[in-house]
Amino acid sequence: YVHCALGHGRTGCVVAAYLVAAGLAPSVREAVRRMRASRPGVRLNPAQRRAVRGFEAAEHKAGAPTP
């Protein structure tokens, strides 16, 4: 369980990065879609999306497994 205040921004950022790193979501877009299925209020601001996309790119460059 991950939670921060309302759990919509910072929490979503961390969980999106986790989903990508764990191979549970192939992209940031899919990670956010999956989170919104159970937490409709999840909203990553542009800076958070850029941060997770940067993480996603680094994971793919490092050869992390993708589903």
Short mmCIF file of N, CA and C in Angstrom, two decimals:
data_model
loop_
_atom_site.label_atom_id
_atom_site.label_comp_id
_atom_site.label_asym_id
_atom_site.label_seq_id
_atom_site.Cartn_x
_atom_site.Cartn_y
_atom_site.Cartn_z
N TYR A 1 0.85 -1.17 0.00
CA TYR A 1 0.00 0.00 0.00
C TYR A 1 0.89 1.23 0.00
N VAL A 2 0.70 2.10 -0.96
CA VAL A 2 1.44 3.35 -1.06
C VAL A 2 0.44 4.48 -0.95
N HIS A 3 0.72 5.45 -0.08
CA HIS A 3 -0.22 6.54 0.09
C HIS A 3 0.50 7.82 0.51
N CYS A 4 0.05 8.93 -0.03
CA CYS A 4 0.59 10.25 0.31
C CYS A 4 -0.54 11.25 0.16
N ALA A 5 -0.91 11.89 1.23
CA ALA A 5 -2.02 12.86 1.23
C ALA A 5 -3.23 12.25 0.53
N LEU A 6 -3.62 12.77 -0.61
CA LEU A 6 -4.77 12.22 -1.34
C LEU A 6 -4.37 11.03 -2.20
N GLY A 7 -3.07 10.84 -2.42
CA GLY A 7 -2.62 9.70 -3.21
C GLY A 7 -2.85 9.86 -4.70
N HIS A 8 -2.88 11.11 -5.17
CA HIS A 8 -3.18 11.34 -6.58
C HIS A 8 -1.97 11.73 -7.42
N GLY A 9 -0.99 12.38 -6.87
CA GLY A 9 0.14 12.88 -7.65
C GLY A 9 1.44 12.17 -7.34
N ARG A 10 2.02 12.50 -6.19
CA ARG A 10 3.31 11.90 -5.83
C ARG A 10 3.21 10.39 -5.71
N THR A 11 2.15 9.92 -5.11
CA THR A 11 1.97 8.48 -4.98
C THR A 11 1.85 7.85 -6.36
N GLY A 12 1.08 8.46 -7.23
CA GLY A 12 0.93 7.95 -8.59
C GLY A 12 2.25 7.91 -9.33
N CYS A 13 3.09 8.90 -9.11
CA CYS A 13 4.40 8.95 -9.74
C CYS A 13 5.25 7.76 -9.31
N VAL A 14 5.29 7.49 -8.03
CA VAL A 14 6.07 6.37 -7.50
C VAL A 14 5.50 5.04 -7.98
N VAL A 15 4.19 4.90 -7.93
CA VAL A 15 3.57 3.64 -8.34
C VAL A 15 3.74 3.42 -9.84
N ALA A 16 3.64 4.47 -10.65
CA ALA A 16 3.85 4.32 -12.10
C ALA A 16 5.27 3.84 -12.38
N ALA A 17 6.25 4.42 -11.69
CA ALA A 17 7.63 3.98 -11.87
C ALA A 17 7.79 2.52 -11.45
N TYR A 18 7.15 2.15 -10.36
CA TYR A 18 7.22 0.76 -9.91
C TYR A 18 6.60 -0.19 -10.94
N LEU A 19 5.43 0.16 -11.45
CA LEU A 19 4.76 -0.71 -12.42
C LEU A 19 5.62 -0.90 -13.67
N VAL A 20 6.27 0.17 -14.12
CA VAL A 20 7.15 0.06 -15.28
C VAL A 20 8.38 -0.79 -14.94
N ALA A 21 9.00 -0.52 -13.81
CA ALA A 21 10.22 -1.25 -13.42
C ALA A 21 9.94 -2.74 -13.19
N ALA A 22 8.77 -3.06 -12.65
CA ALA A 22 8.44 -4.45 -12.35
C ALA A 22 7.92 -5.20 -13.58
N GLY A 23 7.79 -4.48 -14.70
CA GLY A 23 7.28 -5.12 -15.90
C GLY A 23 5.78 -5.35 -15.87
N LEU A 24 5.09 -4.66 -14.97
CA LEU A 24 3.64 -4.81 -14.85
C LEU A 24 2.88 -3.85 -15.76
N ALA A 25 3.60 -2.88 -16.32
CA ALA A 25 3.03 -1.94 -17.29
C ALA A 25 4.12 -1.64 -18.31
N PRO A 26 3.82 -1.73 -19.60
CA PRO A 26 4.85 -1.50 -20.62
C PRO A 26 5.20 -0.03 -20.84
N SER A 27 4.36 0.87 -20.30
CA SER A 27 4.60 2.29 -20.52
C SER A 27 3.98 3.10 -19.38
N VAL A 28 4.36 4.35 -19.32
CA VAL A 28 3.78 5.26 -18.32
C VAL A 28 2.28 5.39 -18.55
N ARG A 29 1.90 5.53 -19.80
CA ARG A 29 0.48 5.67 -20.14
C ARG A 29 -0.33 4.48 -19.60
N GLU A 30 0.19 3.28 -19.82
CA GLU A 30 -0.50 2.07 -19.36
C GLU A 30 -0.50 2.01 -17.83
N ALA A 31 0.59 2.41 -17.20
CA ALA A 31 0.65 2.42 -15.74
C ALA A 31 -0.42 3.34 -15.17
N VAL A 32 -0.55 4.52 -15.74
CA VAL A 32 -1.56 5.48 -15.26
C VAL A 32 -2.96 4.93 -15.53
N ARG A 33 -3.17 4.31 -16.68
CA ARG A 33 -4.47 3.73 -16.99
C ARG A 33 -4.84 2.67 -15.95
N ARG A 34 -3.88 1.83 -15.60
CA ARG A 34 -4.15 0.78 -14.61
C ARG A 34 -4.44 1.36 -13.24
N MET A 35 -3.70 2.39 -12.85
CA MET A 35 -3.96 3.01 -11.55
C MET A 35 -5.34 3.64 -11.51
N ARG A 36 -5.71 4.33 -12.60
CA ARG A 36 -7.00 5.01 -12.64
C ARG A 36 -8.17 4.03 -12.61
N ALA A 37 -7.93 2.80 -12.99
CA ALA A 37 -9.00 1.80 -12.93
C ALA A 37 -9.46 1.60 -11.49
N SER A 38 -8.54 1.74 -10.54
CA SER A 38 -8.93 1.58 -9.14
C SER A 38 -8.91 2.89 -8.36
N ARG A 39 -8.15 3.88 -8.86
CA ARG A 39 -8.08 5.20 -8.20
C ARG A 39 -8.29 6.27 -9.26
N PRO A 40 -9.53 6.57 -9.63
CA PRO A 40 -9.81 7.51 -10.71
C PRO A 40 -9.20 8.91 -10.53
N GLY A 41 -8.86 9.28 -9.32
CA GLY A 41 -8.33 10.61 -9.07
C GLY A 41 -6.85 10.77 -9.38
N VAL A 42 -6.18 9.69 -9.76
CA VAL A 42 -4.74 9.78 -10.03
C VAL A 42 -4.49 10.72 -11.19
N ARG A 43 -3.64 11.72 -10.95
CA ARG A 43 -3.28 12.69 -11.97
C ARG A 43 -1.80 13.02 -11.81
N LEU A 44 -1.01 12.70 -12.81
CA LEU A 44 0.40 13.09 -12.78
C LEU A 44 0.53 14.43 -13.48
N ASN A 45 1.20 15.37 -12.85
CA ASN A 45 1.42 16.65 -13.51
C ASN A 45 2.52 16.47 -14.57
N PRO A 46 2.72 17.45 -15.43
CA PRO A 46 3.70 17.29 -16.52
C PRO A 46 5.11 16.94 -16.02
N ALA A 47 5.55 17.54 -14.93
CA ALA A 47 6.89 17.24 -14.41
C ALA A 47 6.96 15.79 -13.92
N GLN A 48 5.91 15.31 -13.29
CA GLN A 48 5.89 13.92 -12.82
C GLN A 48 5.89 12.96 -14.00
N ARG A 49 5.13 13.27 -15.04
CA ARG A 49 5.13 12.42 -16.24
C ARG A 49 6.52 12.38 -16.87
N ARG A 50 7.16 13.53 -16.97
CA ARG A 50 8.52 13.56 -17.53
C ARG A 50 9.48 12.73 -16.71
N ALA A 51 9.37 12.82 -15.39
CA ALA A 51 10.25 12.06 -14.52
C ALA A 51 10.05 10.56 -14.71
N VAL A 52 8.80 10.12 -14.78
CA VAL A 52 8.54 8.69 -14.95
C VAL A 52 8.92 8.24 -16.35
N ARG A 53 8.71 9.09 -17.35
CA ARG A 53 9.14 8.73 -18.72
C ARG A 53 10.66 8.61 -18.79
N GLY A 54 11.37 9.49 -18.09
CA GLY A 54 12.83 9.38 -18.03
C GLY A 54 13.25 8.08 -17.37
N PHE A 55 12.56 7.72 -16.32
CA PHE A 55 12.83 6.45 -15.64
C PHE A 55 12.54 5.28 -16.57
N GLU A 56 11.42 5.37 -17.28
CA GLU A 56 11.03 4.33 -18.23
C GLU A 56 12.11 4.16 -19.31
N ALA A 57 12.60 5.27 -19.84
CA ALA A 57 13.63 5.22 -20.88
C ALA A 57 14.92 4.59 -20.33
N ALA A 58 15.28 4.94 -19.11
CA ALA A 58 16.49 4.37 -18.49
C ALA A 58 16.31 2.88 -18.27
N GLU A 59 15.12 2.46 -17.86
CA GLU A 59 14.85 1.04 -17.65
C GLU A 59 14.98 0.27 -18.96
N HIS A 60 14.41 0.81 -20.02
CA HIS A 60 14.49 0.14 -21.31
C HIS A 60 15.92 0.11 -21.84
N LYS A 61 16.63 1.19 -21.64
CA LYS A 61 18.04 1.25 -22.07
C LYS A 61 18.89 0.24 -21.33
N ALA A 62 18.57 0.03 -20.05
CA ALA A 62 19.33 -0.92 -19.23
C ALA A 62 18.95 -2.36 -19.53
N GLY A 63 17.94 -2.55 -20.37
CA GLY A 63 17.54 -3.90 -20.73
C GLY A 63 16.61 -4.56 -19.75
N ALA A 64 15.88 -3.75 -19.01
CA ALA A 64 14.92 -4.32 -18.05
C ALA A 64 13.86 -5.09 -18.83
N PRO A 65 13.36 -6.17 -18.26
CA PRO A 65 12.36 -6.97 -18.96
C PRO A 65 11.06 -6.20 -19.16
N THR A 66 10.42 -6.42 -20.29
CA THR A 66 9.12 -5.84 -20.55
C THR A 66 8.15 -6.97 -20.78
N PRO A 67 6.90 -6.77 -20.45
CA PRO A 67 5.92 -7.85 -20.60
C PRO A 67 5.66 -8.20 -22.05
#
